[in-house]
Steps between C-alpha positions, in 0.01 A plus 500: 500500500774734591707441244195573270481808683886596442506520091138658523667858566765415201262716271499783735807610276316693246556255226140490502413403091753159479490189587592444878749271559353411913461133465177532732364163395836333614440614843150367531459187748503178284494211779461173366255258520693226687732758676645425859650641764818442637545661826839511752488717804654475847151439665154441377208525727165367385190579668209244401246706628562815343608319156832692538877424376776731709803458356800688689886526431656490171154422286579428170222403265472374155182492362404494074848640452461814716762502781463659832714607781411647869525484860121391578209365258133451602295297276117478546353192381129660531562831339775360234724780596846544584630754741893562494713728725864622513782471216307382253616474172277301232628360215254481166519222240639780235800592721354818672541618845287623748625590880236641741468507878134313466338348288140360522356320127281230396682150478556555144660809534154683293406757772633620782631840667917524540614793734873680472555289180752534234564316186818450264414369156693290311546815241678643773212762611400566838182623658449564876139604654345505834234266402359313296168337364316264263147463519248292260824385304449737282632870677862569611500770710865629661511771768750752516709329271866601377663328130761475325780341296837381694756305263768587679364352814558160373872596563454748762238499763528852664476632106242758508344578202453895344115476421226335622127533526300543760103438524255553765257218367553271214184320362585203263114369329572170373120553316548774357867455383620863663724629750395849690735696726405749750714819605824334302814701468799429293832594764831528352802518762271455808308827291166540385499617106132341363196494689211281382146581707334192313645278254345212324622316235518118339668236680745122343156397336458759256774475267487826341241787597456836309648843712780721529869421545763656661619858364786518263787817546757624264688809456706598153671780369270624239143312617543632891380305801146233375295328716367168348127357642463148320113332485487122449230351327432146527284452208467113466709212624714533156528842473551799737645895423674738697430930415774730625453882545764662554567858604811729363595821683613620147314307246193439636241173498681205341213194445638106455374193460541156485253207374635144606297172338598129603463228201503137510810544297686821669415808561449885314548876632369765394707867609375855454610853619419840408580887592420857467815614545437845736841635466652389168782760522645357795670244237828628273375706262497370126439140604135301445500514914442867463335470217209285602186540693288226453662176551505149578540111392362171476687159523383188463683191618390156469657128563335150401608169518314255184660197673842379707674581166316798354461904594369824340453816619609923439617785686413798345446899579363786271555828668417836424842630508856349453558537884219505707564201699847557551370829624269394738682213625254241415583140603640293233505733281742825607818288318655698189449265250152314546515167230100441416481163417259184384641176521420153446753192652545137507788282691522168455717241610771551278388805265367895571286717333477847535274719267515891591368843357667780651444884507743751727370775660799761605371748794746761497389943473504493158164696357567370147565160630769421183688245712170267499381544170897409397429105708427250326162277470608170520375144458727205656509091491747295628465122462781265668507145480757229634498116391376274774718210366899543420559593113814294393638526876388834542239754606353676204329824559292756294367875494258707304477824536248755302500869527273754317590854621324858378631854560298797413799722547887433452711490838868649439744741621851595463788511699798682402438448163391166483137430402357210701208333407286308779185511292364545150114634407327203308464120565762205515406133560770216571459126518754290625587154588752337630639156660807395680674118546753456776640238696762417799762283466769433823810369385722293747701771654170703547546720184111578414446596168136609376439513159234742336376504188177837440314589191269806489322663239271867435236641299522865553228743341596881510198756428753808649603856402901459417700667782667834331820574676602118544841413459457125425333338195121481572308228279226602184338190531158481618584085599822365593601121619835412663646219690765404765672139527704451792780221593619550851704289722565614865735323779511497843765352771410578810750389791443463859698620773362382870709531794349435864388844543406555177394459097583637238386440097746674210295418147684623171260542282548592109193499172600519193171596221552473121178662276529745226413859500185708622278505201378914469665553812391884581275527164155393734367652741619440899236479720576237766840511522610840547624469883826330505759444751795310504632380836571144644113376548459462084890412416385130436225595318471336185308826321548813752232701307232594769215414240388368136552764318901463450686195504861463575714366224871400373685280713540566852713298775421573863782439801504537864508404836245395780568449862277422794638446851323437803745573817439314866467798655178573324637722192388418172691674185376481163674633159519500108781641270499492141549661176312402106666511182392530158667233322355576116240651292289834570523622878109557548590725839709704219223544203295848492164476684205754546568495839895475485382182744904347405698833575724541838369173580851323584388246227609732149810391478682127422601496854220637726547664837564297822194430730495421868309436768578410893263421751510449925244401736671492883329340801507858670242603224766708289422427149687683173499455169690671220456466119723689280587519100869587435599607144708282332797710416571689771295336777344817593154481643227536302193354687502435874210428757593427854312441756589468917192422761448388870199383633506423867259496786530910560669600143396469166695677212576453147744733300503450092776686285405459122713714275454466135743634264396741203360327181421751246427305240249312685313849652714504809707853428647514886585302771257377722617433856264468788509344868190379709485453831228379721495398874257430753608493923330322746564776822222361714298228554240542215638812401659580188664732294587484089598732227621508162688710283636510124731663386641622160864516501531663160283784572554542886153452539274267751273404280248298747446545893263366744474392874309358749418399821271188641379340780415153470412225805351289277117631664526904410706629214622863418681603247563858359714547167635839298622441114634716283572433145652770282315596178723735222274423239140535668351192463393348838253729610571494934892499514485452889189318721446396846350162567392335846317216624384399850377107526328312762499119433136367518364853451630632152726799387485868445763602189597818433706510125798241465666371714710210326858533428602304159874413617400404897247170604 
């Protein structure tokens, strides 16, 4: 009953519209048919007369699974009741606690009253009242009652907890599924802050009720300070929708909503927002922030399952403007570059299938919006399929890949000259298919040597405006067909060092590929494999391209190094050394491309430029990492991230160095040398402190700041955060905001902006 009693105030906690999680029905007395009692006590003292059992001393009983512990119990067989006094601690079948001075219920534990109880949950909440009272099994009523939650407890018994709530009278109705509570006050360090005169609201039975939720805060540069008041709607078991008004000191009334549906098969969302934007010039002028008044969105997002194999769905959002979300911070969708999709995948046991259309929305200030209407429309499928039974020895794999793509407006620039060319207006199409054979052999010795034999082939269909200004050789042809055979042999002898304390694996390992030259390499367009970097991760790759549209050709022969050592002491060191050579033919890294994709790469030449990379992880929680690219002639540094973090009970920190070297050619005129640094200290118990800053070496500028401050026991949670990001070219709209959030665990959160770093956990 008391236990009952105990999660009945969990709603108290304003989170009045969602399901509660009090497990009320859990609680309720469930004694079994054929239960007995097992009874131990220093005395017992039965009176025949009276129909009375006095047990003194000790008394432990077990009865239907509910344990009980206390210095004297009374047990009427007349009246069915049972009367316990002193030290009592009760023990329900579901793991919760109740102590109490006395205790006087029906044998089956249904009604009763309890006086100076309190109960521990197994959740780890507490409630304390003077009394307490069932009556007709169907009405919990608690008197002067006192909750809340207590993790730390488990740990620490004289843990007090910040909050808690206190009630004068607490009225649980089992009939009509609500919990009421009378003269209720929120306190917050041993402080009243919310007084409720009369509360009512649903209790574990209904799942999800219609009302309002707790109040959302934020405060940003450019919006001011908002105050958020969500309404839930519980519409029908499958679907439900939440309405958000929202009120800007220097915008005005900002209006969102969200429609959520439940299918057999998944699920669909529906997102809307909208403003009347009361102070437009607040924004930089000349941008579509200050431009606007009227604005707003709609996204829809949607996920379905056909069968264990088989999915569908979208993601999609129209806006008014090309930065309206990113403006208004809306959930999910405040990232730079939103990718609307619709999508359609299969996974079998041994083959994928991914079908894709994909449109880009760019948010940035820009009122004409030219760096949208220069992405590209694009359709996408990507078959892969892998033999279930070996092929002559070996494993024999195969791709497919189709892309359509459509630009209504040609993407290019120039850097110092050079005209680079990331997207032309019209249409291309590409089909291409392709299968590998390779197998293992160990020789005695344990040389392993894996042969490789690939074949790949492309229709390509070109509907584009020719690029004026390019350098290279662009094709006339409106279709064009080309093809790639590939003989490859790699070897691999790796050689183990142990030692008592220690292990240690050294593994020469060299590839040598013969095929003949890129067909129209840099005469078709590049859409997919315009980002290329060359470092230690891809040196064994037989085709470093990043995508379909180029393939790597001539003959190449790849050598380095791998070591991994594990240390007794509980270090573990990892590394890879290498350089590639072009051996004959056309270098493809060395051809003209529309997006220069070859130049400064460290691959142009016959000899290409070294690549590294180390890696520690110590027992103290040190772990570094450094990958560099060293040109070949002179071993100067040309590419270098390095990375050094801790993580320790009180410290967490991370510093990354990345300097990249200038690559003209490729639209990299300068330098680009940066360090970030991120650390978090643990000064307190439950109290932290973190921070972040980024920093441009090149310009002596600190590009990025932000810290924060939390409070965290595991029950309450505070956190307060400042970030700053600097904007030169006016395109995020709030360059600074202040984001907080105070959490009670069983009651629900209040938010106030951001408050997530993305280098910290």
């Amino acid at each position: 009953m008391t236990g009952a009693a105990a999660l009945a105030l969990l709603p108290a906690g304003m989170t009045i519209a969602h399901a509660q999680s009090a497990r009320l029905d859990a609680l309720q007395p469930n004694m079994p048919a054929d239960a007995k009692m097992l009874l131990s006590a220093n005395e017992l003292v039965y009176n025949r007369d009276s129909e009375r059992v006095i047990v003194r001393g000790a008394v432990q009983i077990n009865y239907g699974g509910y344990q009980m512990v206390a210095q004297q119990v009374e047990y009427s067989q007349k009246t069915g009741r049972i009367v316990a006094t002193g030290e009592i601690e009760l023990i329900e079948p579901g793991g919760n606690k109740i102590y109490a001075d006395k205790m006087d219920v029906t044998d089956n534990f249904a009604d009763g009253f309890i006086e100076t109880m309190r109960v521990e949950t197994t959740d780890l909440t507490k409630l304390a009242a003077v009394n307490g009272e069932r009556r007709n099994g169907e009405e919990i009523i608690l008197n002067q009652a006192v909750y809340t939650a207590c993790t730390p407890c488990a740990v620490d018994p004289n843990h007090r907890s910040l909050w808690h709530i206190k009630a004068q009278r607490i009225i649980q109705n089992g009939r009509t599924h609500t919990v009421r509570l009378e003269n209720a006050r929120f306190e917050l360090f041993g402080k009243p802050i919310v007084y409720l005169p009369v509360l009512e609201v649903p209790d574990h039975t209904v799942k999800r009720k219609s009302g309002f939720l707790f109040p959302g805060f934020r405060y940003t540069q450019k919006l001011g300070a908002g105050v958020s008041i969500p309404y839930y709607w519980a519409i029908s078991p499958s679907m439900d929708a939440t309405v958000t008004a929202t009120g800007l000191t220097r915008q005005g009334f900002l209006l969102e909503g969200e429609f959520r549906q439940r299918f057999e098969m998944g699920q669909h969302v529906l997102r809307f927002a909208g403003i009347s934007q009361a102070s437009p010039q607040t924004f930089t002028a000349d941008t579509v922030d200050a431009q606007e008044r009227e604005r707003g969105m709609i996204g829809s997002k949607a996920d379905f399952k056909i069968n264990p194999r088989w999915a569908f769905g979208w993601d999609v959002l129209v806006q008014s403007d090309n930065n309206f979300s990113k403006t208004y911070e809306l959930s999910t969708f405040d990232g730079t570059t939103l990718t609307n999709q619709a999508y359609l995948t299969g996974l079998g046991k041994r083959n994928s299938f991914d079908m894709r259309a994909f449109y880009f929305d760019i948010q940035d200030a820009d009122p004409d919006s030219l760096a949208e209407k220069q992405q590209a429309v694009a359709q996408v499928l990507d078959y892969q399929y892998t033999a279930p039974e070996p092929v002559l020895g070996g494993e024999l794999t195969a791709k497919v890949n189709v892309t359509a793509v459509e630009r209504s407006r040609q993407d290019s620039y120039t850097v110092l000259g050079v005209e680079r060319f990331r997207g032309l207006e019209g249409e291309d199409q590409r089909f291409t298919a392709e299968t590998e054979w390779k197998r293992t052999f160990i020789i005695p010795g344990g040389l392993s040597l894996t042969p490789l034999l690939a074949a790949r082939g492309d229709a390509v269909g070109i509907s584009t405006d020719q690029p004026l200004g390019y350098t290279g050789d662009f094709t006339n042809d409106d279709a064009v067909t080309r093809g790639m055979l590939t003989a490859g042999l790699e070897a691999r002898y790796p050689i183990l060092m142990a030692t008592a304390n220690s292990s240690h694996i050294l593994e020469p390992i060299a590839q040598v590929y013969l095929r003949p030259n890129e067909q129209y390499a840099g005469a078709l367009p590049n859409e997919d494999a315009q980002s290329f970097v060359f470092d230690a991760t891809n040196l064994f790759e037989r085709d470093k391209f990043s995508g379909f549209d180029r393939i790597e050709g001539g003959s190449r022969a790849n050598v380095g190094l791998r070591y991994t050592g594990t240390l007794g002491n509980g270090y573990g060191l990892r590394a890879i050394a290498g350089q590639s050579f072009h051996l004959g033919g056309v270098n493809s890294f060395a051809t003209d491309d529309l997006v220069k994709v070859g130049a400064d790469s460290g691959l142009e030449t016959d000899r290409s430029d070294y690549v590294t990379m180390i890696g520690i992880d110590a027992p103290s929680g040190i772990t570094g990492s450094f990958s560099g690219r060293f040109d070949e002639q002179d071993l100067s540094l040309r590419r270098t991230d390095a990375t050094l973090g801790y993580e320790g009970i009180q410290w967490q920190s991370a510093i990354t160095y990345t300097s990249i070297k200038a690559q003209p050619t490729y639209g990299s005129p300068t330098d680009q040398d940066e360090i970030q640094t991120a650390a978090a200290w643990r000064f307190r118990d439950y109290w932290s402190v973190f921070g972040q800053v980024t920093y441009d070496i090149n310009n002596d500028t600190v590009t990025r700041n932000g810290i924060g401050i939390t409070y965290d026991d595991q029950d309450t949670l505070f956190s307060i955060v400042y970030q700053n990001e600097r904007d030169p070219d006016d395109v995020v709209a709030n360059d600074w905001s202040i984001g907080a959030r105070l959490s009670f665990r069983t009651l629900g959160d209040i938010n106030i902006g951001d408050t997530t770093f993305d280098d910290l956990n």
